[in-house]
mmCIF file of C-alpha atoms in Angstrom:
data_model
loop_
_atom_site.group_PDB
_atom_site.id
_atom_site.type_symbol
_atom_site.label_atom_id
_atom_site.label_comp_id
_atom_site.label_asym_id
_atom_site.label_seq_id
_atom_site.Cartn_x
_atom_site.Cartn_y
_atom_site.Cartn_z
ATOM 1 C CA UNK A 1 -12.130 43.456 24.401
ATOM 2 C CA UNK A 2 -8.330 43.589 24.159
ATOM 3 C CA UNK A 3 -6.289 44.066 27.327
ATOM 4 C CA UNK A 4 -4.821 47.307 25.937
ATOM 5 C CA UNK A 5 -8.348 48.694 25.461
ATOM 6 C CA UNK A 6 -9.397 47.730 28.996
ATOM 7 C CA UNK A 7 -6.224 49.226 30.429
ATOM 8 C CA UNK A 8 -6.745 52.441 28.452
ATOM 9 C CA UNK A 9 -10.330 52.711 29.682
ATOM 10 C CA UNK A 10 -9.224 52.254 33.303
ATOM 11 C CA UNK A 11 -6.391 54.735 32.827
ATOM 12 C CA UNK A 12 -8.918 57.214 31.455
ATOM 13 C CA UNK A 13 -11.005 56.871 34.608
ATOM 14 C CA UNK A 14 -7.933 57.494 36.774
ATOM 15 C CA UNK A 15 -6.785 60.424 34.629
ATOM 16 C CA UNK A 16 -10.194 62.077 35.045
ATOM 17 C CA UNK A 17 -10.206 61.670 38.827
ATOM 18 C CA UNK A 18 -9.911 64.963 40.698
ATOM 19 C CA UNK A 19 -7.556 64.510 43.636
ATOM 20 C CA UNK A 20 -7.344 67.037 46.485
ATOM 21 C CA UNK A 21 -5.767 70.209 45.104
ATOM 22 C CA UNK A 22 -2.339 69.798 46.732
ATOM 23 C CA UNK A 23 -2.097 66.196 45.522
ATOM 24 C CA UNK A 24 -3.263 67.131 42.013
ATOM 25 C CA UNK A 25 -0.691 69.918 41.759
ATOM 26 C CA UNK A 26 2.038 67.437 42.747
ATOM 27 C CA UNK A 27 0.825 64.962 40.087
ATOM 28 C CA UNK A 28 0.659 67.693 37.440
ATOM 29 C CA UNK A 29 4.142 68.996 38.211
ATOM 30 C CA UNK A 30 5.570 65.476 38.167
ATOM 31 C CA UNK A 31 4.008 64.819 34.755
ATOM 32 C CA UNK A 32 5.326 68.125 33.372
ATOM 33 C CA UNK A 33 8.861 67.347 34.595
ATOM 34 C CA UNK A 34 8.741 63.731 33.412
ATOM 35 C CA UNK A 35 7.814 64.621 29.826
ATOM 36 C CA UNK A 36 9.555 68.031 29.697
ATOM 37 C CA UNK A 37 6.359 69.877 28.777
ATOM 38 C CA UNK A 38 6.617 73.507 27.697
ATOM 39 C CA UNK A 39 3.637 75.324 29.226
ATOM 40 C CA UNK A 40 4.503 78.764 27.853
ATOM 41 C CA UNK A 41 1.365 78.763 25.631
ATOM 42 C CA UNK A 42 -0.902 77.301 28.304
ATOM 43 C CA UNK A 43 -2.344 78.027 31.737
ATOM 44 C CA UNK A 44 -0.352 77.508 34.916
ATOM 45 C CA UNK A 45 0.117 73.880 35.922
ATOM 46 C CA UNK A 46 -1.800 74.541 39.148
ATOM 47 C CA UNK A 47 -5.042 75.360 37.309
ATOM 48 C CA UNK A 48 -5.707 71.835 35.960
ATOM 49 C CA UNK A 49 -7.989 69.873 38.296
ATOM 50 C CA UNK A 50 -7.203 66.442 36.819
ATOM 51 C CA UNK A 51 -4.442 64.792 34.829
ATOM 52 C CA UNK A 52 -6.771 64.579 31.838
ATOM 53 C CA UNK A 53 -7.412 68.329 32.044
ATOM 54 C CA UNK A 54 -3.642 68.789 31.736
ATOM 55 C CA UNK A 55 -3.463 66.268 28.845
ATOM 56 C CA UNK A 56 -6.210 68.071 26.940
ATOM 57 C CA UNK A 57 -5.105 71.624 27.765
ATOM 58 C CA UNK A 58 -6.165 74.349 25.356
ATOM 59 C CA UNK A 59 -3.963 77.087 23.971
ATOM 60 C CA UNK A 60 -4.180 80.263 26.032
ATOM 61 C CA UNK A 61 -3.839 82.453 22.913
ATOM 62 C CA UNK A 62 -4.876 81.165 19.445
ATOM 63 C CA UNK A 63 -1.961 80.577 17.089
ATOM 64 C CA UNK A 64 -1.394 82.286 13.807
ATOM 65 C CA UNK A 65 -2.252 79.834 11.002
ATOM 66 C CA UNK A 66 0.114 79.918 8.011
ATOM 67 C CA UNK A 67 -2.704 79.316 5.561
ATOM 68 C CA UNK A 68 -2.630 80.140 1.852
ATOM 69 C CA UNK A 69 -5.023 79.129 -0.910
ATOM 70 C CA UNK A 70 -3.131 76.000 -1.961
ATOM 71 C CA UNK A 71 -1.185 74.848 1.056
ATOM 72 C CA UNK A 72 -1.685 72.470 3.976
ATOM 73 C CA UNK A 73 -0.835 73.326 7.566
ATOM 74 C CA UNK A 74 0.021 70.883 10.298
ATOM 75 C CA UNK A 75 -3.126 69.791 12.145
ATOM 76 C CA UNK A 76 -1.106 69.011 15.290
ATOM 77 C CA UNK A 77 2.040 69.580 17.299
ATOM 78 C CA UNK A 78 3.905 66.468 16.213
ATOM 79 C CA UNK A 79 6.975 64.559 15.201
ATOM 80 C CA UNK A 80 6.798 63.444 11.564
ATOM 81 C CA UNK A 81 7.263 59.655 11.497
ATOM 82 C CA UNK A 82 7.144 59.257 7.691
ATOM 83 C CA UNK A 83 5.870 61.088 4.624
ATOM 84 C CA UNK A 84 5.888 60.339 0.910
ATOM 85 C CA UNK A 85 3.879 59.107 -2.055
ATOM 86 C CA UNK A 86 1.459 56.196 -1.926
ATOM 87 C CA UNK A 87 2.893 53.426 -4.107
ATOM 88 C CA UNK A 88 0.960 50.278 -5.042
ATOM 89 C CA UNK A 89 -1.554 51.230 -2.342
ATOM 90 C CA UNK A 90 1.210 51.167 0.316
ATOM 91 C CA UNK A 91 2.563 53.800 2.695
ATOM 92 C CA UNK A 92 5.360 53.553 5.244
ATOM 93 C CA UNK A 93 4.512 53.480 8.946
ATOM 94 C CA UNK A 94 8.262 53.522 9.616
ATOM 95 C CA UNK A 95 11.302 52.664 7.489
ATOM 96 C CA UNK A 96 11.045 48.974 6.554
ATOM 97 C CA UNK A 97 7.367 48.535 7.450
ATOM 98 C CA UNK A 98 4.380 49.553 5.344
ATOM 99 C CA UNK A 99 0.610 49.564 5.702
ATOM 100 C CA UNK A 100 -2.206 49.102 3.193
ATOM 101 C CA UNK A 101 -3.819 52.495 2.584
ATOM 102 C CA UNK A 102 -7.205 51.193 1.386
ATOM 103 C CA UNK A 103 -7.496 49.117 4.560
ATOM 104 C CA UNK A 104 -6.514 52.090 6.718
ATOM 105 C CA UNK A 105 -9.251 54.187 5.137
ATOM 106 C CA UNK A 106 -11.865 51.447 5.110
ATOM 107 C CA UNK A 107 -12.406 51.762 1.380
ATOM 108 C CA UNK A 108 -12.918 48.003 1.171
ATOM 109 C CA UNK A 109 -15.219 48.053 4.198
ATOM 110 C CA UNK A 110 -17.691 45.202 4.529
ATOM 111 C CA UNK A 111 -20.353 44.400 7.119
ATOM 112 C CA UNK A 112 -20.287 47.888 8.658
ATOM 113 C CA UNK A 113 -23.433 49.419 10.118
ATOM 114 C CA UNK A 114 -25.304 52.437 8.762
ATOM 115 C CA UNK A 115 -23.563 52.434 5.378
ATOM 116 C CA UNK A 116 -25.283 54.673 2.826
ATOM 117 C CA UNK A 117 -24.329 54.910 -0.881
ATOM 118 C CA UNK A 118 -20.714 54.057 -0.130
ATOM 119 C CA UNK A 119 -19.769 51.474 -2.758
ATOM 120 C CA UNK A 120 -19.586 53.733 -5.808
ATOM 121 C CA UNK A 121 -17.602 56.324 -3.896
ATOM 122 C CA UNK A 122 -15.188 53.659 -2.667
ATOM 123 C CA UNK A 123 -14.394 52.230 -6.088
ATOM 124 C CA UNK A 124 -13.609 55.731 -7.385
ATOM 125 C CA UNK A 125 -11.345 56.538 -4.428
ATOM 126 C CA UNK A 126 -9.450 53.243 -4.531
ATOM 127 C CA UNK A 127 -8.678 53.732 -8.220
ATOM 128 C CA UNK A 128 -7.027 57.062 -7.389
ATOM 129 C CA UNK A 129 -4.965 56.164 -4.319
ATOM 130 C CA UNK A 130 -1.644 56.069 -6.153
ATOM 131 C CA UNK A 131 -2.163 59.762 -6.932
ATOM 132 C CA UNK A 132 -2.073 60.510 -3.211
ATOM 133 C CA UNK A 133 0.651 61.286 -0.678
ATOM 134 C CA UNK A 134 0.702 60.578 3.049
ATOM 135 C CA UNK A 135 2.148 62.041 6.222
ATOM 136 C CA UNK A 136 2.149 60.384 9.664
ATOM 137 C CA UNK A 137 2.136 62.838 12.582
ATOM 138 C CA UNK A 138 2.936 61.418 16.033
ATOM 139 C CA UNK A 139 1.752 63.220 19.174
ATOM 140 C CA UNK A 140 3.863 62.305 22.198
ATOM 141 C CA UNK A 141 2.635 62.596 25.804
ATOM 142 C CA UNK A 142 4.239 66.058 26.040
ATOM 143 C CA UNK A 143 2.382 67.519 23.051
ATOM 144 C CA UNK A 144 -0.709 69.681 22.710
ATOM 145 C CA UNK A 145 -3.416 67.080 22.061
ATOM 146 C CA UNK A 146 -6.008 68.971 20.025
ATOM 147 C CA UNK A 147 -6.190 68.344 16.262
ATOM 148 C CA UNK A 148 -7.230 70.886 13.670
ATOM 149 C CA UNK A 149 -8.205 71.298 10.011
ATOM 150 C CA UNK A 150 -5.199 71.319 7.616
ATOM 151 C CA UNK A 151 -6.918 73.730 5.210
ATOM 152 C CA UNK A 152 -10.432 74.860 4.331
ATOM 153 C CA UNK A 153 -12.467 71.646 4.170
ATOM 154 C CA UNK A 154 -15.894 70.078 4.105
ATOM 155 C CA UNK A 155 -16.249 66.901 6.183
ATOM 156 C CA UNK A 156 -18.336 64.520 4.071
ATOM 157 C CA UNK A 157 -18.373 61.396 6.222
ATOM 158 C CA UNK A 158 -16.827 59.677 9.207
ATOM 159 C CA UNK A 159 -15.858 56.025 9.537
ATOM 160 C CA UNK A 160 -15.133 54.380 12.868
ATOM 161 C CA UNK A 161 -13.116 51.160 13.116
ATOM 162 C CA UNK A 162 -12.802 49.326 16.396
ATOM 163 C CA UNK A 163 -9.445 47.739 17.066
ATOM 164 C CA UNK A 164 -6.570 47.453 19.468
ATOM 165 C CA UNK A 165 -4.943 50.303 21.377
ATOM 166 C CA UNK A 166 -1.276 49.433 20.988
ATOM 167 C CA UNK A 167 1.353 52.143 21.557
ATOM 168 C CA UNK A 168 2.255 54.133 18.425
ATOM 169 C CA UNK A 169 5.785 55.084 19.514
ATOM 170 C CA UNK A 170 8.953 54.019 17.671
ATOM 171 C CA UNK A 171 9.472 50.650 19.434
ATOM 172 C CA UNK A 172 5.871 49.634 18.739
ATOM 173 C CA UNK A 173 5.999 50.843 15.110
ATOM 174 C CA UNK A 174 9.104 48.704 14.564
ATOM 175 C CA UNK A 175 7.587 45.660 16.279
ATOM 176 C CA UNK A 176 4.009 45.587 14.937
ATOM 177 C CA UNK A 177 3.086 45.135 11.278
ATOM 178 C CA UNK A 178 0.381 47.453 9.874
ATOM 179 C CA UNK A 179 -0.021 49.069 13.282
ATOM 180 C CA UNK A 180 -2.240 51.899 12.078
ATOM 181 C CA UNK A 181 -4.608 49.354 10.517
ATOM 182 C CA UNK A 182 -4.672 47.202 13.659
ATOM 183 C CA UNK A 183 -5.454 50.039 16.066
ATOM 184 C CA UNK A 184 -8.778 51.730 16.616
ATOM 185 C CA UNK A 185 -9.226 54.706 14.295
ATOM 186 C CA UNK A 186 -11.637 57.302 12.965
ATOM 187 C CA UNK A 187 -11.390 58.234 9.282
ATOM 188 C CA UNK A 188 -12.803 61.552 8.113
ATOM 189 C CA UNK A 189 -13.437 61.895 4.411
ATOM 190 C CA UNK A 190 -13.016 65.527 3.367
ATOM 191 C CA UNK A 191 -13.403 67.703 0.321
ATOM 192 C CA UNK A 192 -10.643 70.313 0.130
ATOM 193 C CA UNK A 193 -12.137 73.676 -0.769
ATOM 194 C CA UNK A 194 -9.290 75.121 -2.833
ATOM 195 C CA UNK A 195 -8.911 72.316 -5.388
ATOM 196 C CA UNK A 196 -12.131 70.352 -4.777
ATOM 197 C CA UNK A 197 -10.163 67.108 -4.246
ATOM 198 C CA UNK A 198 -10.970 64.352 -1.758
ATOM 199 C CA UNK A 199 -8.638 63.812 1.193
ATOM 200 C CA UNK A 200 -8.664 61.561 4.242
ATOM 201 C CA UNK A 201 -7.869 62.547 7.814
ATOM 202 C CA UNK A 202 -7.243 59.597 10.128
ATOM 203 C CA UNK A 203 -7.146 59.835 13.922
ATOM 204 C CA UNK A 204 -5.444 56.676 15.234
ATOM 205 C CA UNK A 205 -6.018 55.556 18.811
ATOM 206 C CA UNK A 206 -3.209 54.315 21.040
ATOM 207 C CA UNK A 207 -2.485 52.945 24.491
ATOM 208 C CA UNK A 208 -3.942 55.193 27.202
ATOM 209 C CA UNK A 209 -6.019 57.126 24.673
ATOM 210 C CA UNK A 210 -9.312 56.538 26.412
ATOM 211 C CA UNK A 211 -11.219 58.783 24.046
ATOM 212 C CA UNK A 212 -11.003 60.571 20.744
ATOM 213 C CA UNK A 213 -13.462 63.451 20.687
ATOM 214 C CA UNK A 214 -14.857 65.264 17.632
ATOM 215 C CA UNK A 215 -16.453 68.669 18.056
ATOM 216 C CA UNK A 216 -18.560 68.505 14.905
ATOM 217 C CA UNK A 217 -20.163 65.134 15.792
ATOM 218 C CA UNK A 218 -20.429 64.103 19.440
ATOM 219 C CA UNK A 219 -21.967 60.762 18.399
ATOM 220 C CA UNK A 220 -18.523 59.499 17.368
ATOM 221 C CA UNK A 221 -17.397 57.537 20.419
ATOM 222 C CA UNK A 222 -14.085 55.696 20.583
ATOM 223 C CA UNK A 223 -13.100 52.743 22.799
ATOM 224 C CA UNK A 224 -16.807 52.244 23.408
ATOM 225 C CA UNK A 225 -17.568 48.740 22.021
ATOM 226 C CA UNK A 226 -20.159 50.150 19.624
ATOM 227 C CA UNK A 227 -18.922 48.356 16.511
ATOM 228 C CA UNK A 228 -17.728 49.769 13.190
ATOM 229 C CA UNK A 229 -19.856 52.359 11.428
ATOM 230 C CA UNK A 230 -19.921 54.798 8.539
ATOM 231 C CA UNK A 231 -21.816 58.068 8.870
ATOM 232 C CA UNK A 232 -22.479 60.133 5.720
ATOM 233 C CA UNK A 233 -23.352 63.793 6.303
ATOM 234 C CA UNK A 234 -26.075 65.125 4.027
ATOM 235 C CA UNK A 235 -24.980 68.637 4.997
ATOM 236 C CA UNK A 236 -21.164 68.574 5.137
ATOM 237 C CA UNK A 237 -19.422 70.314 8.023
ATOM 238 C CA UNK A 238 -17.418 73.302 6.771
ATOM 239 C CA UNK A 239 -14.183 74.231 8.552
ATOM 240 C CA UNK A 240 -11.480 76.822 7.934
ATOM 241 C CA UNK A 241 -7.758 76.061 8.122
ATOM 242 C CA UNK A 242 -6.796 75.775 11.772
ATOM 243 C CA UNK A 243 -10.331 75.226 13.085
ATOM 244 C CA UNK A 244 -10.370 72.630 15.835
ATOM 245 C CA UNK A 245 -11.670 69.187 14.868
ATOM 246 C CA UNK A 246 -11.205 67.288 18.122
ATOM 247 C CA UNK A 247 -9.001 66.058 20.946
ATOM 248 C CA UNK A 248 -6.976 63.006 21.909
ATOM 249 C CA UNK A 249 -6.988 62.151 25.573
ATOM 250 C CA UNK A 250 -3.202 61.648 25.721
ATOM 251 C CA UNK A 251 -0.970 61.221 22.649
ATOM 252 C CA UNK A 252 -1.510 59.366 19.405
ATOM 253 C CA UNK A 253 -1.217 59.828 15.622
ATOM 254 C CA UNK A 254 -2.894 61.710 12.791
ATOM 255 C CA UNK A 255 -2.406 60.393 9.235
ATOM 256 C CA UNK A 256 -3.210 62.688 6.308
ATOM 257 C CA UNK A 257 -3.808 61.165 2.873
ATOM 258 C CA UNK A 258 -4.149 63.871 0.221
ATOM 259 C CA UNK A 259 -3.241 64.883 -3.317
ATOM 260 C CA UNK A 260 -0.390 67.001 -2.071
ATOM 261 C CA UNK A 261 3.356 67.499 -1.983
ATOM 262 C CA UNK A 262 4.422 67.242 1.636
ATOM 263 C CA UNK A 263 7.573 69.253 2.354
ATOM 264 C CA UNK A 264 8.137 67.910 5.872
ATOM 265 C CA UNK A 265 10.176 64.712 6.195
ATOM 266 C CA UNK A 266 10.680 61.942 8.756
ATOM 267 C CA UNK A 267 12.020 63.261 12.093
ATOM 268 C CA UNK A 268 10.947 66.853 11.435
ATOM 269 C CA UNK A 269 9.107 68.462 14.362
ATOM 270 C CA UNK A 270 6.117 70.638 13.470
ATOM 271 C CA UNK A 271 3.723 72.945 15.262
ATOM 272 C CA UNK A 272 0.022 73.118 14.573
ATOM 273 C CA UNK A 273 -0.587 75.876 12.040
ATOM 274 C CA UNK A 274 2.748 75.820 10.197
ATOM 275 C CA UNK A 275 2.922 74.838 6.530
ATOM 276 C CA UNK A 276 3.688 71.184 5.847
ATOM 277 C CA UNK A 277 2.971 70.987 2.112
ATOM 278 C CA UNK A 278 1.141 72.259 -0.951
ATOM 279 C CA UNK A 279 -1.847 70.842 -2.784
ATOM 280 C CA UNK A 280 -1.269 69.164 -6.159
#
């Protein structure tokens, strides 16, 4: 196991530890000040009994979702790192550095466990990748860490790829080639209800992200040394725009790959539920 993975696992244990209340309140307040967290939509800082409870805080009042029949809403509170069209199977992780989209999605996956009827689907998807667009959404330590459906979807399968847990901030994106492909990730293959197209929703792990949790399938375990796998769902999971998919324990990145026109650009800041593009 990589050092970054071991460190993240140990940090997760510490973050889940419940200190005496006065000590925990001090830790929580320090964290809020350090990262300039706006708690106006959340419970009082004193109510969280561990640092991880503060990391994974839920919204006190559900947000209004700006959903229309043919649009996509932001799945997260995030900074947009890059967005654009896939060209020659490449997407930008940051200006000057690209990553291979087929590798990110595991469309050329070999030697994975529990693979069922995947090859024909893969060849079809790979042939169409240049018709897709991408958007990279970075969640910083100050952000709300739950991730949601970008529109009405059916989740057809999940793919887990073990890997490193390098930071996904700007310095690390500039330093490390194909960072999203190197790091641990979970790829959800989705069918978008409104135009019946296939899209991919990628949750990328990062340093200190001890877990990525998925409400629809608790068997998906990250940073767990279980090996790569593909799980095909005979009965797809149906979600509405804005429905919660899962949670990062601390910050990380969501990458959306879809047949869409993304209207948000690099360095834009978005809130979960606001429109970020329209379907092609």
